[in-house]
mmCIF file of C-alpha atoms and ligand atoms in Angstrom:
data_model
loop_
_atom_site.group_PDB
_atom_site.id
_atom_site.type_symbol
_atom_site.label_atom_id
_atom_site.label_comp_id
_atom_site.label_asym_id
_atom_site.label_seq_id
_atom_site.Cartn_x
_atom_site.Cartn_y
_atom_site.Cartn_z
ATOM 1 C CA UNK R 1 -22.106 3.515 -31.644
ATOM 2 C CA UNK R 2 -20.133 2.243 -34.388
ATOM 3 C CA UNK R 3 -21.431 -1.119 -36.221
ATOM 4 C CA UNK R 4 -17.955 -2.206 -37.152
ATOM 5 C CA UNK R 5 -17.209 -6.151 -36.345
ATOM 6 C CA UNK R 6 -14.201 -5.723 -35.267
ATOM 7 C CA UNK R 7 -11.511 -9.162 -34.664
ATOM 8 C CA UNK R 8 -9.519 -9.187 -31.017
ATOM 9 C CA UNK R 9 -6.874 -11.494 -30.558
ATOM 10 C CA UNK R 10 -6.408 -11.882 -26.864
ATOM 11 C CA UNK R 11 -2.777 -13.060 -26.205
ATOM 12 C CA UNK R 12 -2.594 -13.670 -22.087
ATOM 13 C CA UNK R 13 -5.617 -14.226 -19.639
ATOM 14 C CA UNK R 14 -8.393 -11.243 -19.299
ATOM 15 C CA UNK R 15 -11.534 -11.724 -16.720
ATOM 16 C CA UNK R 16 -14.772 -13.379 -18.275
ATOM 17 C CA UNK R 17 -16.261 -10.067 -18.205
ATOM 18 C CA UNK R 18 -13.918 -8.487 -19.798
ATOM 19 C CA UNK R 19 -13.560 -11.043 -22.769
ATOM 20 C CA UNK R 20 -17.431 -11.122 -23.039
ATOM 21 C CA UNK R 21 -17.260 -6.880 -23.667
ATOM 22 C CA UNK R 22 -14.906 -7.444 -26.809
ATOM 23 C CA UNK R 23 -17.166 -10.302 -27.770
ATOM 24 C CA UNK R 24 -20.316 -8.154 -27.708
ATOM 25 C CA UNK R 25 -18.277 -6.118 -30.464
ATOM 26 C CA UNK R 26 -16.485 -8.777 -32.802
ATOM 27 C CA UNK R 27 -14.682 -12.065 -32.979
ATOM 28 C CA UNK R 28 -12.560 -12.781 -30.046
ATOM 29 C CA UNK R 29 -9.202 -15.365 -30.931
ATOM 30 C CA UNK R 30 -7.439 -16.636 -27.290
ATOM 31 C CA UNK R 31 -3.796 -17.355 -28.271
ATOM 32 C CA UNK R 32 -2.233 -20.589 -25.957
ATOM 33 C CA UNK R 33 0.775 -19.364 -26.660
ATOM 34 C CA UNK R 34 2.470 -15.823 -26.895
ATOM 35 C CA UNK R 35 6.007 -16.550 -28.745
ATOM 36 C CA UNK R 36 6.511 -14.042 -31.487
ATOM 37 C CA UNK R 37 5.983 -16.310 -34.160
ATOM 38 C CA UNK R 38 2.619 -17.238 -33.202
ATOM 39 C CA UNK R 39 1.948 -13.405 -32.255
ATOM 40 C CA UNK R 40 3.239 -12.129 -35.772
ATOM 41 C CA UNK R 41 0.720 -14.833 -37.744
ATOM 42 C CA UNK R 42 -2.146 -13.815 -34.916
ATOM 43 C CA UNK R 43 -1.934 -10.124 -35.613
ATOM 44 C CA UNK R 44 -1.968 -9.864 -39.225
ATOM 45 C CA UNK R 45 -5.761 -9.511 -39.517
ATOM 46 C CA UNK R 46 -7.002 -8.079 -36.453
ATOM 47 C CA UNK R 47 -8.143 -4.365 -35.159
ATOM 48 C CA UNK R 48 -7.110 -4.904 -31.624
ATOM 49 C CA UNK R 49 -4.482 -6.849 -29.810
ATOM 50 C CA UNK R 50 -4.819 -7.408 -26.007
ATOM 51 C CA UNK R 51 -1.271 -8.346 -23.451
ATOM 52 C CA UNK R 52 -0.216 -8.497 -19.967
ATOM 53 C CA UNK R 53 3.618 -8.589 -19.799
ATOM 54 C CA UNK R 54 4.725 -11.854 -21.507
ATOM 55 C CA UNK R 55 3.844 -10.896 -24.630
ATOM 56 C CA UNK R 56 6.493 -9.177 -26.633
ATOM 57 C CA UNK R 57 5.352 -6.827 -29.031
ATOM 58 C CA UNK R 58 8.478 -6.278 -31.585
ATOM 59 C CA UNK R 59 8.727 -4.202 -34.529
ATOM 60 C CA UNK R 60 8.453 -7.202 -36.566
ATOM 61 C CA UNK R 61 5.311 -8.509 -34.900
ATOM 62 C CA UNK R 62 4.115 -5.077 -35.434
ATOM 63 C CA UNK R 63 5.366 -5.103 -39.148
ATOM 64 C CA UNK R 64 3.051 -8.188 -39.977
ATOM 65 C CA UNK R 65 -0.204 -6.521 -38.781
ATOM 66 C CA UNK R 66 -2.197 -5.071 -41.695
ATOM 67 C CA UNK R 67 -5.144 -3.138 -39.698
ATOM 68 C CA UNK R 68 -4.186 -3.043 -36.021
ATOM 69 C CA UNK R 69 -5.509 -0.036 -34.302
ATOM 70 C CA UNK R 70 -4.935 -0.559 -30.501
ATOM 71 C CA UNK R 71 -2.660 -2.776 -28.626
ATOM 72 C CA UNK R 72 -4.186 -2.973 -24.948
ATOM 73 C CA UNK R 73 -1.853 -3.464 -22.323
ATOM 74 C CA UNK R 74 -3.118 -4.568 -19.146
ATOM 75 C CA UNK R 75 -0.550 -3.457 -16.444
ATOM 76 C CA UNK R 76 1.612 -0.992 -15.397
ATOM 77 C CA UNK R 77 5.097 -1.597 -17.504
ATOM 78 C CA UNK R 78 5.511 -0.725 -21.342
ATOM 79 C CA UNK R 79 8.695 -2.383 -21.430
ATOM 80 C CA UNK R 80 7.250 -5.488 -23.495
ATOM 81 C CA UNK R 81 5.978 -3.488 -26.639
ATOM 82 C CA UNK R 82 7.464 -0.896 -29.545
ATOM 83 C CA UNK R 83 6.466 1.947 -28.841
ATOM 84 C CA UNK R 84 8.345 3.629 -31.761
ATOM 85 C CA UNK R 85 7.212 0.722 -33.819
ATOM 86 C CA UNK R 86 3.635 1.106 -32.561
ATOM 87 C CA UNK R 87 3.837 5.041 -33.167
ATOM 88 C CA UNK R 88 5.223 4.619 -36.824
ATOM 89 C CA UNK R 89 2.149 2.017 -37.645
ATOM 90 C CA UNK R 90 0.014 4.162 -36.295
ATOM 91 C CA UNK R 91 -1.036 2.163 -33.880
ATOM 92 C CA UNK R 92 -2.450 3.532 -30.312
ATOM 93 C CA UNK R 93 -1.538 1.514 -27.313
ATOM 94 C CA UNK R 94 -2.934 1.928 -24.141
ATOM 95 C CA UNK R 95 -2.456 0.659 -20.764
ATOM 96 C CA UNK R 96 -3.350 0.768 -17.032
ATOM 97 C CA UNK R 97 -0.918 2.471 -15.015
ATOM 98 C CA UNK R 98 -2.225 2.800 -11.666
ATOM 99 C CA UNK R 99 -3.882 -0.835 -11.524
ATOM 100 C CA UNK R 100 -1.444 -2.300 -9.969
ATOM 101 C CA UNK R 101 0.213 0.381 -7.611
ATOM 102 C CA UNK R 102 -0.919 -0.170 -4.131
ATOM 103 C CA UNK R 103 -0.635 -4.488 -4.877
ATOM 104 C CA UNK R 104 3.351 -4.301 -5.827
ATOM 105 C CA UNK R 105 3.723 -1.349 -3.181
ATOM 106 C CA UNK R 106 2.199 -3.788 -0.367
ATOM 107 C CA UNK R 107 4.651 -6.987 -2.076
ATOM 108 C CA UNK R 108 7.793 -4.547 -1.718
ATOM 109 C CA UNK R 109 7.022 -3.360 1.567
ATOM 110 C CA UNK R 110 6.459 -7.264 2.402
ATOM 111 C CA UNK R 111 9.692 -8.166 1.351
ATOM 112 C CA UNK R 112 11.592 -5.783 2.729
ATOM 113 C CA UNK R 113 9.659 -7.063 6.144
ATOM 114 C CA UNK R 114 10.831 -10.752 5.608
ATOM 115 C CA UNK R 115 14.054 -10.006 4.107
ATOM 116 C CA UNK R 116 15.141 -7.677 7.673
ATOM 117 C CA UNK R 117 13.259 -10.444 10.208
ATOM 118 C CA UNK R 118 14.555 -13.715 8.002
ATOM 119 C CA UNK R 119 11.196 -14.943 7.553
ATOM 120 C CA UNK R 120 12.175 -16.908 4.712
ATOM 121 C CA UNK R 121 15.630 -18.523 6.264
ATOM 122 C CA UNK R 122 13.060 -18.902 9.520
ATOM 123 C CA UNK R 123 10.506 -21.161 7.494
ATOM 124 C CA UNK R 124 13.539 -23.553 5.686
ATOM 125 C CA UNK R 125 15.227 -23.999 8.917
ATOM 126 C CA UNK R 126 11.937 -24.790 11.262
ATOM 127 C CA UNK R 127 10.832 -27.476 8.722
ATOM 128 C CA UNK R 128 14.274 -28.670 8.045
ATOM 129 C CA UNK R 129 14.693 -29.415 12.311
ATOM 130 C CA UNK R 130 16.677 -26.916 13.282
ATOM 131 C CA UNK R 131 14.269 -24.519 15.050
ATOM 132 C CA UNK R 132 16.792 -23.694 17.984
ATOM 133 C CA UNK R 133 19.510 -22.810 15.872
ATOM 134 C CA UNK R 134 18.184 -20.636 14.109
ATOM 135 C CA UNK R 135 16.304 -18.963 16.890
ATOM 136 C CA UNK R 136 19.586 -18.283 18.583
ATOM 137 C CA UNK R 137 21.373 -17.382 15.021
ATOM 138 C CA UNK R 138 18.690 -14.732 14.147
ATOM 139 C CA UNK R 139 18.581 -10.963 15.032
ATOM 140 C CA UNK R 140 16.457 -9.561 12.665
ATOM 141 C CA UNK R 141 15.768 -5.457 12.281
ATOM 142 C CA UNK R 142 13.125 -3.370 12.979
ATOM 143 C CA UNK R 143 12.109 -1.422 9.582
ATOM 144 C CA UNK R 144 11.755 1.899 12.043
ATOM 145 C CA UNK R 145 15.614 1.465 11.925
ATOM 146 C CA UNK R 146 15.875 1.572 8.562
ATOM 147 C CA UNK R 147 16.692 3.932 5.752
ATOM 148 C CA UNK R 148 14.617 3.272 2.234
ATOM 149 C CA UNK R 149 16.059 4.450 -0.655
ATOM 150 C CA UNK R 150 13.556 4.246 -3.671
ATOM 151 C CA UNK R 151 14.501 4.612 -7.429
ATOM 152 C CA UNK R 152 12.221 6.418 -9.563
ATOM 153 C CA UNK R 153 9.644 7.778 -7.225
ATOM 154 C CA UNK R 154 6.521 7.473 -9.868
ATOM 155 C CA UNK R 155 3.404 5.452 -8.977
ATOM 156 C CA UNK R 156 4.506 2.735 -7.193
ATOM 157 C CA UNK R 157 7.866 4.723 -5.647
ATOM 158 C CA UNK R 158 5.556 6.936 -3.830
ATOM 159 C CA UNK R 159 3.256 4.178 -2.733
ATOM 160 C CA UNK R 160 5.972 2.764 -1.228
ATOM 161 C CA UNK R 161 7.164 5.633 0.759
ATOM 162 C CA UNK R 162 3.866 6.673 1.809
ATOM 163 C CA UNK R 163 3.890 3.346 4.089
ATOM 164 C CA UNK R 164 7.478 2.896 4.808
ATOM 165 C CA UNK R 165 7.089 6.880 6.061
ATOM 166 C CA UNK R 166 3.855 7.215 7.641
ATOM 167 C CA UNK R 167 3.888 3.290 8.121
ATOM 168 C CA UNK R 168 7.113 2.853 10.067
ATOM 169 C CA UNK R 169 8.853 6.021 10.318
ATOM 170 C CA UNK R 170 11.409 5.155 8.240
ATOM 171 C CA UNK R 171 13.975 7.848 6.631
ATOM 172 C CA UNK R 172 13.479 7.962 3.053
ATOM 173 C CA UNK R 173 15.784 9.136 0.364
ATOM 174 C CA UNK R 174 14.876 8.816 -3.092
ATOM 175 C CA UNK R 175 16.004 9.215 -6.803
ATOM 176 C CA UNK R 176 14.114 10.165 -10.211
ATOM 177 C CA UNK R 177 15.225 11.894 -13.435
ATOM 178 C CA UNK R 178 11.854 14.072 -12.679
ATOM 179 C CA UNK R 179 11.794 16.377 -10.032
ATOM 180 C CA UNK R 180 8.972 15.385 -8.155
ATOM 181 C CA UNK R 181 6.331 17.608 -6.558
ATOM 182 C CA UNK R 182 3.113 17.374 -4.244
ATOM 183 C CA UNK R 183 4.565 15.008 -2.053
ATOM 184 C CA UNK R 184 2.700 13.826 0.355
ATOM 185 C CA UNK R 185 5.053 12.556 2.599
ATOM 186 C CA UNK R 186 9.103 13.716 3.800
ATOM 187 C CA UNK R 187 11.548 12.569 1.886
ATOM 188 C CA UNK R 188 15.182 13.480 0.497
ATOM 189 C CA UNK R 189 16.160 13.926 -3.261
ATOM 190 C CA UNK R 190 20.274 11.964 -3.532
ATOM 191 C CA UNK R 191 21.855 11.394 -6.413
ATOM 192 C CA UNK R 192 21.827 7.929 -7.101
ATOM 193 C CA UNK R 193 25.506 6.914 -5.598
ATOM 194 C CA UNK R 194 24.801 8.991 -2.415
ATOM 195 C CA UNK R 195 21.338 7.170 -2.147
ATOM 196 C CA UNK R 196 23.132 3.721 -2.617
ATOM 197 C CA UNK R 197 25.437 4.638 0.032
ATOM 198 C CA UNK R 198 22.741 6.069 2.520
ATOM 199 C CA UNK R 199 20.315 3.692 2.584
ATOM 200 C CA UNK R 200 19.400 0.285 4.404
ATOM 201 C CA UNK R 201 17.452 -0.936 1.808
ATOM 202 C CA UNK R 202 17.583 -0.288 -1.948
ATOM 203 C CA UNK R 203 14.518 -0.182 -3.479
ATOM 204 C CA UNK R 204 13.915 -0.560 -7.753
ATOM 205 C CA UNK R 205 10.655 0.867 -8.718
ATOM 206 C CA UNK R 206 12.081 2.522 -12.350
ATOM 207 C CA UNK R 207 10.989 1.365 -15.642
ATOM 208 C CA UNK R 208 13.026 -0.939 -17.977
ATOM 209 C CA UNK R 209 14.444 1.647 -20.742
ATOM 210 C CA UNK R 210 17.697 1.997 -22.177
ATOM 211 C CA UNK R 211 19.109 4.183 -19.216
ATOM 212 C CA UNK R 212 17.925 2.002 -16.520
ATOM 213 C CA UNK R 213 19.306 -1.095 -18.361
ATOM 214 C CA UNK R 214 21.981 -3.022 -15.913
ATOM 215 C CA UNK R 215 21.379 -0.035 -14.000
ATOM 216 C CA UNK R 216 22.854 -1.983 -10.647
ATOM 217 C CA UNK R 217 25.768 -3.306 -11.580
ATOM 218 C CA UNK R 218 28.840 -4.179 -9.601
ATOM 219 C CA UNK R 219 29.903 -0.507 -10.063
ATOM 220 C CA UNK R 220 26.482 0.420 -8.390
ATOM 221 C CA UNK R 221 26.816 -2.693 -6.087
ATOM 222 C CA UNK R 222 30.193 -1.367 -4.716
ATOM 223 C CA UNK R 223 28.768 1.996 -3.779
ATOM 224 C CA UNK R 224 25.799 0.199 -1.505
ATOM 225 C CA UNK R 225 26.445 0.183 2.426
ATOM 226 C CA UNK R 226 27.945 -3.219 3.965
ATOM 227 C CA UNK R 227 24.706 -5.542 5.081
ATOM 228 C CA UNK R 228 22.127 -3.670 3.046
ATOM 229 C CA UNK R 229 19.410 -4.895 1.169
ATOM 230 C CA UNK R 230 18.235 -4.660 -1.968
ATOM 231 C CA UNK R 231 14.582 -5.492 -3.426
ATOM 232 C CA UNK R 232 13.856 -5.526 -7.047
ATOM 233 C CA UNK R 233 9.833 -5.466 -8.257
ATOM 234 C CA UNK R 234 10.530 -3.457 -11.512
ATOM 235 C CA UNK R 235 12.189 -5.194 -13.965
ATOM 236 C CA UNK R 236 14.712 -8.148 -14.255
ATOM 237 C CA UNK R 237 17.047 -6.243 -16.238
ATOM 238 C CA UNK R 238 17.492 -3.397 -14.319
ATOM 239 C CA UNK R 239 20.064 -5.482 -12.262
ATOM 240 C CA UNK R 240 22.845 -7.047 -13.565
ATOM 241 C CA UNK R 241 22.201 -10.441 -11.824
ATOM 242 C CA UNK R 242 26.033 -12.154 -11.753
ATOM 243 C CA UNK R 243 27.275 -9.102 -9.985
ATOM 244 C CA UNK R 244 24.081 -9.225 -7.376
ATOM 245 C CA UNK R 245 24.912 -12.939 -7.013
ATOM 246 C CA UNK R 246 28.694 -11.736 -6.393
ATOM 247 C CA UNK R 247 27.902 -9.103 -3.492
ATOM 248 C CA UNK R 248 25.150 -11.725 -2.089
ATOM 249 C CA UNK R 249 27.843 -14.301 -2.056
ATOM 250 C CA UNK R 250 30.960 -12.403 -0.353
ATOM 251 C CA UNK R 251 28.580 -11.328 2.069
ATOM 252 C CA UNK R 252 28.843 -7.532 0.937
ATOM 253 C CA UNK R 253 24.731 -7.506 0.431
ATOM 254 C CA UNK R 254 23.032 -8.567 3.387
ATOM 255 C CA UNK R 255 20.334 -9.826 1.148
ATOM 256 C CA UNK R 256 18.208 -9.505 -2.236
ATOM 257 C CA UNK R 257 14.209 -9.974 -2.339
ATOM 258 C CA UNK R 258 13.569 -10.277 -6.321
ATOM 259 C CA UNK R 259 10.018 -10.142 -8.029
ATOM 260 C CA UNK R 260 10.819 -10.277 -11.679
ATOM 261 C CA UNK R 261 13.874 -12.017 -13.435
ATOM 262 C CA UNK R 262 16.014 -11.446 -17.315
ATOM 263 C CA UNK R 263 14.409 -14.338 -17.959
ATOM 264 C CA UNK R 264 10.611 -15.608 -17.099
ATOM 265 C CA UNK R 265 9.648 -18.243 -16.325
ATOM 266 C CA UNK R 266 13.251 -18.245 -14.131
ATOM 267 C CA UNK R 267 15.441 -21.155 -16.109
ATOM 268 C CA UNK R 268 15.676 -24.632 -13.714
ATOM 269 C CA UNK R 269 19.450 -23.682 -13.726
ATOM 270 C CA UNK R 270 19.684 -19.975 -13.272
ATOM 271 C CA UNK R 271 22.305 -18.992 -10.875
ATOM 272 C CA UNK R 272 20.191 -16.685 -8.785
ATOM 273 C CA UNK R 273 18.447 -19.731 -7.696
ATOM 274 C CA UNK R 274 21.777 -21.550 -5.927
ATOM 275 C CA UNK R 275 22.794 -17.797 -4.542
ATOM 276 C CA UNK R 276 22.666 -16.900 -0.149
ATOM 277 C CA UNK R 277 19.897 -14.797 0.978
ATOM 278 C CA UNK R 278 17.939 -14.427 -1.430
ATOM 279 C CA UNK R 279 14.180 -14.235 -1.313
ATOM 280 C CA UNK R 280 12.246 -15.086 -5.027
ATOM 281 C CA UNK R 281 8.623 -14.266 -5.786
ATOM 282 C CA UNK R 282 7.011 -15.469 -9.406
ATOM 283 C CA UNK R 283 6.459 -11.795 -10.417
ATOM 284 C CA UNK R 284 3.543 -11.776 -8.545
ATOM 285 C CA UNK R 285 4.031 -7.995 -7.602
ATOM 286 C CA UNK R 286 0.251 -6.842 -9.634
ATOM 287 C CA UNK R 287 -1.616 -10.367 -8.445
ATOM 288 C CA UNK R 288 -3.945 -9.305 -6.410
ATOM 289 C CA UNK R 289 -7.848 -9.286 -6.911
ATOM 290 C CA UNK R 290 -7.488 -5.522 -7.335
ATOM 291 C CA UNK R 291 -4.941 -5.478 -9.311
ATOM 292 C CA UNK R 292 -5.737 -8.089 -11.750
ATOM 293 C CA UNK R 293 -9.549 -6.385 -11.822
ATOM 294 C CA UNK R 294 -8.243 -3.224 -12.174
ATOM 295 C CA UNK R 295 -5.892 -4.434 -15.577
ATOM 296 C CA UNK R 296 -8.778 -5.608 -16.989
ATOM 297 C CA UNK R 297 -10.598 -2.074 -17.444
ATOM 298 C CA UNK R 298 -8.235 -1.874 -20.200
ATOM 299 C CA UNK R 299 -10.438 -2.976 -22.565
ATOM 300 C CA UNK R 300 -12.610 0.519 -22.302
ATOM 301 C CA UNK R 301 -9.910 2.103 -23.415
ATOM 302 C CA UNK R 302 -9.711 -0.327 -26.201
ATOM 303 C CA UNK R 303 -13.269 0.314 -27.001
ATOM 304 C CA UNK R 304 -12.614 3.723 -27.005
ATOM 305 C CA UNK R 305 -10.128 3.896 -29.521
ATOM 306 C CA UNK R 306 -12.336 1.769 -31.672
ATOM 307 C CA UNK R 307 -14.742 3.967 -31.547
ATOM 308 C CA UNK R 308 -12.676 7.005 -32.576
ATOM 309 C CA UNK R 309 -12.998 8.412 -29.238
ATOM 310 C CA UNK R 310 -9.628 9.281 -27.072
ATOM 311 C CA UNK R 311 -8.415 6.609 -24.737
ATOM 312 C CA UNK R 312 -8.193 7.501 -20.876
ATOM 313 C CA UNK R 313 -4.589 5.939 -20.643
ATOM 314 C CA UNK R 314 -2.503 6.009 -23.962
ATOM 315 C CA UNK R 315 1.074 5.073 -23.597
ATOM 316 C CA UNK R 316 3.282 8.355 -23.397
ATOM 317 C CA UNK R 317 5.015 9.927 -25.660
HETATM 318 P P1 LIG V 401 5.872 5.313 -13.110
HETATM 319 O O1 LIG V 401 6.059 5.650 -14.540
HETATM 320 O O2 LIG V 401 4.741 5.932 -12.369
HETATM 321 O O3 LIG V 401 7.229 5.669 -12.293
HETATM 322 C C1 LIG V 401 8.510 5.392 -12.759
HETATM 323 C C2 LIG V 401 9.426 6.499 -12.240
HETATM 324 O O4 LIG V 401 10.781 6.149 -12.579
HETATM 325 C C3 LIG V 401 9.137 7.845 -12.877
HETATM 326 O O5 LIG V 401 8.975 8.832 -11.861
HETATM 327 C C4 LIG V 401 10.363 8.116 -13.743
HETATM 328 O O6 LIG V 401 10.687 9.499 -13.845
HETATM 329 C C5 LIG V 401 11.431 7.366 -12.969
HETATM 330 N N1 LIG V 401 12.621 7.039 -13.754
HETATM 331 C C6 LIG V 401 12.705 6.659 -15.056
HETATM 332 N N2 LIG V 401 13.989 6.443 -15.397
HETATM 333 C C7 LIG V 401 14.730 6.712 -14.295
HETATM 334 C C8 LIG V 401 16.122 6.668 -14.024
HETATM 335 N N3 LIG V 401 17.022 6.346 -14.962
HETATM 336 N N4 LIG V 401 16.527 6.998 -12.772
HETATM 337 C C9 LIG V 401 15.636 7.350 -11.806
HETATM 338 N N5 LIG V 401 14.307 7.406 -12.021
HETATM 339 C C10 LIG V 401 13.867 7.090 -13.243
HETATM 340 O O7 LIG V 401 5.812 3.746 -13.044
HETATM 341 P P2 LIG V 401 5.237 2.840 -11.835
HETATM 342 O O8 LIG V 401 3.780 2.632 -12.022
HETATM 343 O O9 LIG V 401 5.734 3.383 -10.557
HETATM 344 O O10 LIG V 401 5.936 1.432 -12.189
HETATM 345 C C11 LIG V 401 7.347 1.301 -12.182
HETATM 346 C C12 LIG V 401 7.727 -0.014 -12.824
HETATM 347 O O11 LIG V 401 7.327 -1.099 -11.976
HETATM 348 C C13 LIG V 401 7.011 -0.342 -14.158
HETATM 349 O O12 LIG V 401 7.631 0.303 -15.255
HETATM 350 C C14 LIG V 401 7.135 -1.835 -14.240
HETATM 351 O O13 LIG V 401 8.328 -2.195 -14.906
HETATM 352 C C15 LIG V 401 7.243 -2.259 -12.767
HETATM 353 N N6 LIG V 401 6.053 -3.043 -12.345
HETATM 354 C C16 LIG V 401 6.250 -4.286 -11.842
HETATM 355 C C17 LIG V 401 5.151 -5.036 -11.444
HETATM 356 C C18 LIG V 401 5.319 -6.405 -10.853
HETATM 357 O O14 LIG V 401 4.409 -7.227 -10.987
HETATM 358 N N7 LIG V 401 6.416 -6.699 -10.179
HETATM 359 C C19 LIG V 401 3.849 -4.526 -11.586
HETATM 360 C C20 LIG V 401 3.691 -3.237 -12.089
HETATM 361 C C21 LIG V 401 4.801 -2.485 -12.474
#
């Protein structure tokens, strides 16, 4: 056991047990806010940097830190930090990949559930008096009817078609850039335009990176069936939200269940708000007791690597 005193500069909420570990080794500093400025100035002297997914770790945050050793991300995505700039400081990050699989695999499956019954619509128009109406107006789907198509089938991809399959019984096509294997359920390999055209519902479970960037766009949009849906728990940016509002608006998409936004918090006057059939969630996808519990194990791995021992989950590459 090392007898270093090490400084921790916790940008975004961590359990009391987990903040009480890094105290039990060092200084702890909570940051109230996690803009880069205040980031950049919070880093320079500290060993280890701790972030959920608000935080954006730049190069140039990264260029201001003088003897960080471990960025500890707690959460699935990687989207929100350098990794080049991390790797060229020498700095290790490490994450949690699998602690919040089975909470944003249970959220998708959810949404897809209100999204094809009009749960949603249902609620708005019971409080707002018109419970007959919309009784009549509604015919909702049974997801046993439907065909999933899933986009990147990693973690959460598979999670997802492990309960829409042995779940529901749906027909599920999927889509990676890695041939997958060991799969515990059936399911068919289409290239992405085939899968947009195939399926029901269109489900986003790929990483933000450059090649998944705008990835539905109204090029994408145009290939989907008529009345399909589409439900989006990855990353804002993967879809290119004017043309979603577009095919939402003309009817084309039957409707849109969204978990995470460009922009978060969602601006007061972002379009998607004002757009037809659309179903919003505060990214909420990894807030569950599990999940959040689960994030905050990264701090062993930030021990770990303070310690000079390997990390269980280092980012790859
Ligand atoms: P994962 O790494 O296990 O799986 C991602 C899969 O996408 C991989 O199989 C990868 O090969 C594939 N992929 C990458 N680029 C692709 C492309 N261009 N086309 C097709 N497939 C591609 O990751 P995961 O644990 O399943 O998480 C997926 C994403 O979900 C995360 O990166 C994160 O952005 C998001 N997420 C959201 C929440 C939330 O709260 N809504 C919580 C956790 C994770």
């Amino acid at each position: 056991m090392t007898d270093e005193f090490f400084q921790f500069v916790v940008a975004e909420s961590f359990d009391d047990a987990a903040v009480a570990r890094l105290k039990k080794l060092g200084n702890v500093v909570h940051l109230e806010h996690c803009d880069s400025a205040t980031l950049a100035g919070a880093v320079s002297d500290c060993d280890a940097l701790l972030v959920r997914s608000a935080a954006r770790v730049t190069g140039d945050v990264l260029a201001s830190a003088k003897r960080l050793r471990v960025i500890g991300r707690g959460g699935a995505g990687l989207d929100n930090i350098d990794l080049v700039a991390a790797r060229r400081h020498g700095v290790t990050v490490v994450y949690t990949p699998a602690a919040s699989t089975d909470a944003v695999a249970d959220l998708t499956v959810g949404l897809m559930l209100s999204l094809i019954r009009g749960v949603c619509s249902g609620d708005a128009a019971v409080r707002a008096g018109r419970f007959s109406q919309a009784r009549q107006a509604c015919v909702g789907r049974e997801l046993s009817e439907c065909s999933i198509g899933i986009v990147g089938l990693g973690r959460i991809g598979r999670a997802v078609a492990r309960r829409c399959r042995h779940g529901f019984d749906c027909d599920i096509f999927f889509n990676d850039i890695v041939k997958p294997d060991g799969l515990d359920f059936s399911a068919t390999f289409l290239e992405k335009q085939e899968l947009y055209s195939a399926s029901d519902i269109v489900t986003l479970h790929v990483p933000l990176t450059t090649s998944t960037h705008h990835l539905i766009d109204d090029g994408a949009l145009k290939q989907f069936k008529p009345g399909a849906f589409l439900v989006n728990t990855a990353r804002g940016e993967v879809v290119k939200a004017s043309a979603l509002i577009e095919a939402l608006q003309s009817g084309y998409l039957a409707g849109a269940a969204l978990d995470v936004f460009e922009h978060e918090p969602i601006l007061a006057d972002d379009p998607i708000l004002m757009a037809s059939r659309t179903l919003l969630t505060p990214h909420i996808g990894a807030r569950t007791i599990g999940g959040l519990n689960r994030m905050n194990l990264v701090v062993d791995d930030v021990v770990r690597v303070l310690r000079g021992e390997r990390p269980r989950f280092a980012a790859p590459g």
